[in-house]
Coordinates of C-alpha atoms and ligand atoms in Angstrom, one line a residue:
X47 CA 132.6 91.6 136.8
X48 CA 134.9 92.9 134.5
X49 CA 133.6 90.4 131.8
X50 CA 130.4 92.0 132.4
X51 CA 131.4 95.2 132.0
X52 CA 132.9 94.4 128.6
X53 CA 130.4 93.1 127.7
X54 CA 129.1 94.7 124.6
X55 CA 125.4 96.4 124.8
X56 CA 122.7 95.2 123.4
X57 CA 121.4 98.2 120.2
X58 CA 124.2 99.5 121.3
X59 CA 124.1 101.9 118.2
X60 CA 123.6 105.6 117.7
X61 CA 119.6 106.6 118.6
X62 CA 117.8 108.5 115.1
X63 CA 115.0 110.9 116.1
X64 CA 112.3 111.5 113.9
X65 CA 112.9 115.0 113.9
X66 CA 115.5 116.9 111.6
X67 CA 115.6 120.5 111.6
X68 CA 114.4 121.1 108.1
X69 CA 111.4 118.6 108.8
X70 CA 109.6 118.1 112.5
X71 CA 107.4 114.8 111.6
X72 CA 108.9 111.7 110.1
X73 CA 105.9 110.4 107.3
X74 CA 103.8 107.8 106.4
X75 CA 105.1 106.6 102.8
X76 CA 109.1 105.9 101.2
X77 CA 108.7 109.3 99.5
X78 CA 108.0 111.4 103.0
X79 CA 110.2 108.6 105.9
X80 CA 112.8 109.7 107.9
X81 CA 115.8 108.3 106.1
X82 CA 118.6 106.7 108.9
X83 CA 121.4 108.5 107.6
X84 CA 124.4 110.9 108.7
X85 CA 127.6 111.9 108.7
X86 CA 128.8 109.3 111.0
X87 CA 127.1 106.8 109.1
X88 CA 129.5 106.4 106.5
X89 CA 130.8 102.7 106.9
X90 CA 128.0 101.7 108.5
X91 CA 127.0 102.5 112.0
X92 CA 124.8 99.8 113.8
X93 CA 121.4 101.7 114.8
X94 CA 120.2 101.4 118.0
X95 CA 117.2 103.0 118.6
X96 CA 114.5 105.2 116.8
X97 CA 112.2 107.6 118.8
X98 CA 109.7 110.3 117.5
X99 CA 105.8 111.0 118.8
X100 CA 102.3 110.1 117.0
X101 CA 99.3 111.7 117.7
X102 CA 95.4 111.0 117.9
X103 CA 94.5 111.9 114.6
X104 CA 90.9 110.3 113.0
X105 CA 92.1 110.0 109.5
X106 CA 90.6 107.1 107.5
X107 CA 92.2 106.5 104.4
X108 CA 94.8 108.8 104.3
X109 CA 97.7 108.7 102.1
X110 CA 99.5 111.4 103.8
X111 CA 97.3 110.9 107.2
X112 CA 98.1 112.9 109.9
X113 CA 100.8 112.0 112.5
X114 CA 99.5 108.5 113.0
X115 CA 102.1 107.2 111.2
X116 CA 105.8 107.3 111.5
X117 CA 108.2 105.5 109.0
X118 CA 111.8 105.0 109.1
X119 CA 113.9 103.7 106.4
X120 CA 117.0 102.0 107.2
X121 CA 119.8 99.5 106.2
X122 CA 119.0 95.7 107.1
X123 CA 122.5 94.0 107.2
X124 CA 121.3 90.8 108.5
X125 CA 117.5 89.9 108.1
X126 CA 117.8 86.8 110.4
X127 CA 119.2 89.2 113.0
X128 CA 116.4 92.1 112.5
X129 CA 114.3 92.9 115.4
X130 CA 113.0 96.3 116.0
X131 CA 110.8 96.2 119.3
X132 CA 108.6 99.2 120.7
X133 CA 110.1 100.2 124.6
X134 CA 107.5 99.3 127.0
X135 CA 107.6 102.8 128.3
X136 CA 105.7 104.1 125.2
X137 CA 102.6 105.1 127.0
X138 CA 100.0 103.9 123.5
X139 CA 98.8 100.5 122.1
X140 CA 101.6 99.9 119.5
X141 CA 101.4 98.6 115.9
X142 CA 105.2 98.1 113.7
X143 CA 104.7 97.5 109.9
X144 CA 107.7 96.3 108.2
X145 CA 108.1 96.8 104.8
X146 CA 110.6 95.7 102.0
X147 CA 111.6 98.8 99.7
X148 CA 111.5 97.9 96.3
X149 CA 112.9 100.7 93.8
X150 CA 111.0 102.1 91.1
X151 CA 111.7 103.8 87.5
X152 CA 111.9 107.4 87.5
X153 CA 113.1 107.2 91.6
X154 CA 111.6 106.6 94.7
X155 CA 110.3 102.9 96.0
X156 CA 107.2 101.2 96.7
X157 CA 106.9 100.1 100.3
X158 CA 106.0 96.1 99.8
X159 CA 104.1 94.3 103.6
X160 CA 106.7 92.1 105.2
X161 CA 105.3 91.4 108.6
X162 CA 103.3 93.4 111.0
X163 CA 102.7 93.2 115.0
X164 CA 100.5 94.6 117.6
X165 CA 101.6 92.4 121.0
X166 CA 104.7 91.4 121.6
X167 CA 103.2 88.9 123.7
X168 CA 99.5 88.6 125.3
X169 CA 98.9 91.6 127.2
X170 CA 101.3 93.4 126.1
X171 CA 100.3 97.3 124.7
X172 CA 103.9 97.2 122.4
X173 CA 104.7 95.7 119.8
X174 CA 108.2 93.9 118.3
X175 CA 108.7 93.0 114.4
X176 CA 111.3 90.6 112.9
X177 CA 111.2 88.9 109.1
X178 CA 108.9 86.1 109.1
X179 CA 110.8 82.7 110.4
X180 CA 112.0 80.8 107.6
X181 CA 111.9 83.5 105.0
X182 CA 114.9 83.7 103.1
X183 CA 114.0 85.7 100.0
X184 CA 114.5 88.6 101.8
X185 CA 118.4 90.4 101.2
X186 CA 119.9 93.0 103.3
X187 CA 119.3 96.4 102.4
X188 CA 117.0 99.5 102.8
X189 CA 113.4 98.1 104.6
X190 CA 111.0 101.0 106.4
X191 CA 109.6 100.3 109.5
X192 CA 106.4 102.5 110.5
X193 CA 104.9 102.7 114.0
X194 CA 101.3 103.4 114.7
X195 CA 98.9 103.4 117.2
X196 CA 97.3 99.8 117.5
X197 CA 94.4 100.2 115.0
X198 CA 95.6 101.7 112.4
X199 CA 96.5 100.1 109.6
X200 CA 98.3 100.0 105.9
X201 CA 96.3 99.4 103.0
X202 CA 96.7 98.8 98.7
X203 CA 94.5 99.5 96.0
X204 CA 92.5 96.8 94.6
X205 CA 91.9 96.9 90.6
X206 CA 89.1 98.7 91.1
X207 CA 90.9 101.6 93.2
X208 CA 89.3 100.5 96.5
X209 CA 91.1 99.4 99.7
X210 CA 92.2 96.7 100.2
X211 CA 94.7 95.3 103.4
X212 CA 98.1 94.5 103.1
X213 CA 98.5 92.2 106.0
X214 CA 96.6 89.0 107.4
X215 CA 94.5 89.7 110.1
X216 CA 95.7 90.1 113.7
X217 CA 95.2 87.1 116.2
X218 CA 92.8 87.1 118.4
X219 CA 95.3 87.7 121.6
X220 CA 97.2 90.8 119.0
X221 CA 100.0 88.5 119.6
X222 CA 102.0 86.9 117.0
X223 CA 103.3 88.3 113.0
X224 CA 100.9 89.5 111.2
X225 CA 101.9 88.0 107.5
X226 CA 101.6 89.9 104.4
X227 CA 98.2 88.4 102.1
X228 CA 100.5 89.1 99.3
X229 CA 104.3 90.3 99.0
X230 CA 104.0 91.8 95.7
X231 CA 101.0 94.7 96.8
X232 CA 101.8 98.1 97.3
X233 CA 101.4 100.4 100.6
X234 CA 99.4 103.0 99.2
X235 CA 97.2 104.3 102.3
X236 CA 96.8 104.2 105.7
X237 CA 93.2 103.8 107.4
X238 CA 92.3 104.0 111.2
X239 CA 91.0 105.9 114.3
X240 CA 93.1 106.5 116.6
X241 CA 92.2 108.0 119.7
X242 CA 96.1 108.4 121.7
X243 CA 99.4 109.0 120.9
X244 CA 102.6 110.6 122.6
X245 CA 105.8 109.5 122.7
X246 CA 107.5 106.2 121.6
X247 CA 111.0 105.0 121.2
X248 CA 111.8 101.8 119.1
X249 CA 115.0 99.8 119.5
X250 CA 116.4 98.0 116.9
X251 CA 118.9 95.0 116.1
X252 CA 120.6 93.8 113.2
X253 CA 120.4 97.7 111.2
X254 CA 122.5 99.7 110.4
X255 CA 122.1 103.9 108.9
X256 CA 121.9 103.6 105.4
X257 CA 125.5 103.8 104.0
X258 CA 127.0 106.5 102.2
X259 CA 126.8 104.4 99.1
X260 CA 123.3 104.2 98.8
X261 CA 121.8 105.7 95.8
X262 CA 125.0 107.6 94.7
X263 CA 125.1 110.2 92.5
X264 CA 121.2 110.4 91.7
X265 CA 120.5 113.8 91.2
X266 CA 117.0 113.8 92.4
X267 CA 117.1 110.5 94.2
X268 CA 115.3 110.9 97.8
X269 CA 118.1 108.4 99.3
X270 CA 120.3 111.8 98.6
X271 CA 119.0 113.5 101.1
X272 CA 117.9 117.8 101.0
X273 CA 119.7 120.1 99.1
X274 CA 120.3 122.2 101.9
X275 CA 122.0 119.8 104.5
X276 CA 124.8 117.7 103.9
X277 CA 124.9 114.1 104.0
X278 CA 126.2 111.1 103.4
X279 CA 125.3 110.6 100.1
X280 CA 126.2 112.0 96.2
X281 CA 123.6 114.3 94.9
X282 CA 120.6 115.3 96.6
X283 CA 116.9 115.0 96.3
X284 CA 116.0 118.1 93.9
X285 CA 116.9 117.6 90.3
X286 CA 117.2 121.4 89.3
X287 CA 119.0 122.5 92.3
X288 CA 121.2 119.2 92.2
X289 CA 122.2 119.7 88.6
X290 CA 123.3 123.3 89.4
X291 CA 125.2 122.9 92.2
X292 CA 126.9 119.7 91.0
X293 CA 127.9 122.4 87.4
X294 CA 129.7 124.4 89.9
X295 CA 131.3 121.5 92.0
X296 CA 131.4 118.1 90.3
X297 CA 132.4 117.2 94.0
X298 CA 129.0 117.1 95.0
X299 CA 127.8 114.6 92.6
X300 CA 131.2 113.0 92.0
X301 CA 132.3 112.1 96.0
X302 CA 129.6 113.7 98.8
X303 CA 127.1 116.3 99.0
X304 CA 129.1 117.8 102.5
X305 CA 128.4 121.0 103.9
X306 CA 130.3 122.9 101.2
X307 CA 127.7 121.5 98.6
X308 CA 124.5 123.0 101.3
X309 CA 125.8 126.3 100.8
X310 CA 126.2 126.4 97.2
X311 CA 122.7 124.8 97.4
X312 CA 121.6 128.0 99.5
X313 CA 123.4 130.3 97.3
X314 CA 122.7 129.1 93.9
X315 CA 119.0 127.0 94.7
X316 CA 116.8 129.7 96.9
X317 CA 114.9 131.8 95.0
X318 CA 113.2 134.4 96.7
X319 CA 110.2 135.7 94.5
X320 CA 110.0 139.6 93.9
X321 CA 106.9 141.4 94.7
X322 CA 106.0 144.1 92.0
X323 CA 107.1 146.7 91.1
X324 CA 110.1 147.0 92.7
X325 CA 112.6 144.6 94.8
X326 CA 115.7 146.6 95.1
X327 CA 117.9 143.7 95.6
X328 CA 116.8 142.5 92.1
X329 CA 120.0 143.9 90.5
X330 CA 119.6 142.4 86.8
X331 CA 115.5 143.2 86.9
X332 CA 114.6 139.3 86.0
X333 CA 111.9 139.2 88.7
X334 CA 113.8 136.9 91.3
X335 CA 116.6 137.6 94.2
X336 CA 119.3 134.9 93.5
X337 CA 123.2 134.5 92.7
X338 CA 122.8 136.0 89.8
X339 CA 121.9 139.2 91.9
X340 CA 124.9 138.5 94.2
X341 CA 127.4 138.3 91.8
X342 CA 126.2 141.5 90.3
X343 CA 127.1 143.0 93.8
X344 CA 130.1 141.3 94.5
X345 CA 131.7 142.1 91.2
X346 CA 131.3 145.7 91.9
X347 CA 132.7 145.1 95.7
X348 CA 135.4 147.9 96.4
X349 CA 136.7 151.0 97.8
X350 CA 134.8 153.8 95.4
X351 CA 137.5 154.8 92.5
Ligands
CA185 CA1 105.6 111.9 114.3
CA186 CA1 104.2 111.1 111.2

């Protein structure tokens, strides 16, 4: 008994929710995912499980469709050990759409079709996604997974701008991987008509949150994280606001964007617009409410002399 209660757990990791408080729905593309990152991250915490909602939404074509797509980018430490499998609980036909994460200049990544399911086995209404068998070109490192209701599906762009589909095919029984018709085309859309939703929950084996070194010191990098929250990484994901705060503390850029940084982020980064004529808390009359404003005011903080 005692050796089963040793026993370690299966995803035995922390869960990841779609939501954060700064952003409700996790998107459909690299640029819009919920990254798998946090403070306790740093070193690499095994992830367990991911959970969020979808909803019917008849989209076709969509790049930004929406919520019939969810996608969560993450760490892959062992690509022979990866499985990420929908809980059978989720009350909607599944779809899970892995896809490699290939960087591109100027920032961001391309999302590139790995392998795709529908039925984890015949019957089933969830879904369960590993690398293909065999495969060995794939590395660890950041992948996206993206759950949808079954149906919907990712797409490319042809030469010609039209869509085209990323991934063979499913079998006739939706059991089985659904291979990619070519590892080098790009996710650019998704297309689809789904008609339910709700809530899902994903576990997940062989992941980890992405680590603190990921993308370090990128001013403007989207592995950085927001601005206004602190993270795990150097930097954050707006260049202007990035640049400023990491003038005033070189920390920021130089070690970890922590909570510190967020507030010099909210003191040096929000802008709050002026209406005309008059915005009394404009101190130096250039049209905006910022730090500049605030030093103004705190340089003339006193007793009355
Ligand atoms: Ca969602
Ligand atoms: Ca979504």
């Amino acid at each position: 008994m005692l050796a089963t209660a040793l026993a370690p757990l299966a995803n035995a990791g922390p869960d990841i929710d779609e939501a954060t408080s700064s952003r409700p729905d996790a998107g459909a593309t690299p640029a819009t995912a919920r990254q798998v990152r946090g403070l306790n991250a740093v070193g690499g915490t095994s992830l367990g499980r991911m959970s969020g909602s979808v909803s019917a939404a008849p989209v076709a074509f969509k790049a930004a469709p929406t919520d019939m797509v969810d996608m969560f980018m993450f760490e892959v430490t062992s690509p022979s050990a990866f499985t990420a499998g929908v809980e059978p609980s989720t009350p909607f036909e599944t779809s899970l759409w892995l896809f490699y994460l290939k960087p591109v200049s100027g920032g961001g990544f391309e999302a590139r079709p790995v392998a795709g399911n529908n039925a984890k086995f015949v019957g089933a209404s969830y879904s369960q996604v590993s690398f293909p068998p065999g495969s060995t070109g794939y590395l660890s490192g950041v992948y996206a997974i993206a759950i949808t209701q079954r149906g919907v599906r990712p797409y490319g762009y042809d030469s010609s701008g039209s869509p085209v589909e990323l991934f063979d095919p499913p079998a006739v029984d939706q059991t089985g991987l659904m291979l990619p018709i070519s590892t080098e085309a790009v996710l650019r859309i998704w297309g689809g008509n789904p008609t339910t939703g709700g809530a899902y929950g994903v576990a997940v084996s062989g992941a980890t949150f992405i680590p603190g070194t990921t993308g370090t010191g990128l001013c403007g990098s989207q592995l950085a994280g927001s601005c206004f929250e602190s993270g795990v990484a150097k930097g954050c994901d707006d260049v202007t606001c990035c640049t400023t705060v990491c003038g005033i503390d070189a920390f920021c850029c130089g070690v970890l964007w922590d909570e510190l940084c967020a507030q010099l982020a909210f003191q040096n980064c929000v802008i709050f617009e002026c209406p005309d004529p008059v915005c009394p808390a404009d101190l130096n009359d250039d049209g905006q409410v910022n730090g500049s404003d605030l030093g103004i005011m705190l340089s003339a903080w006193g007793p009355c002399s």
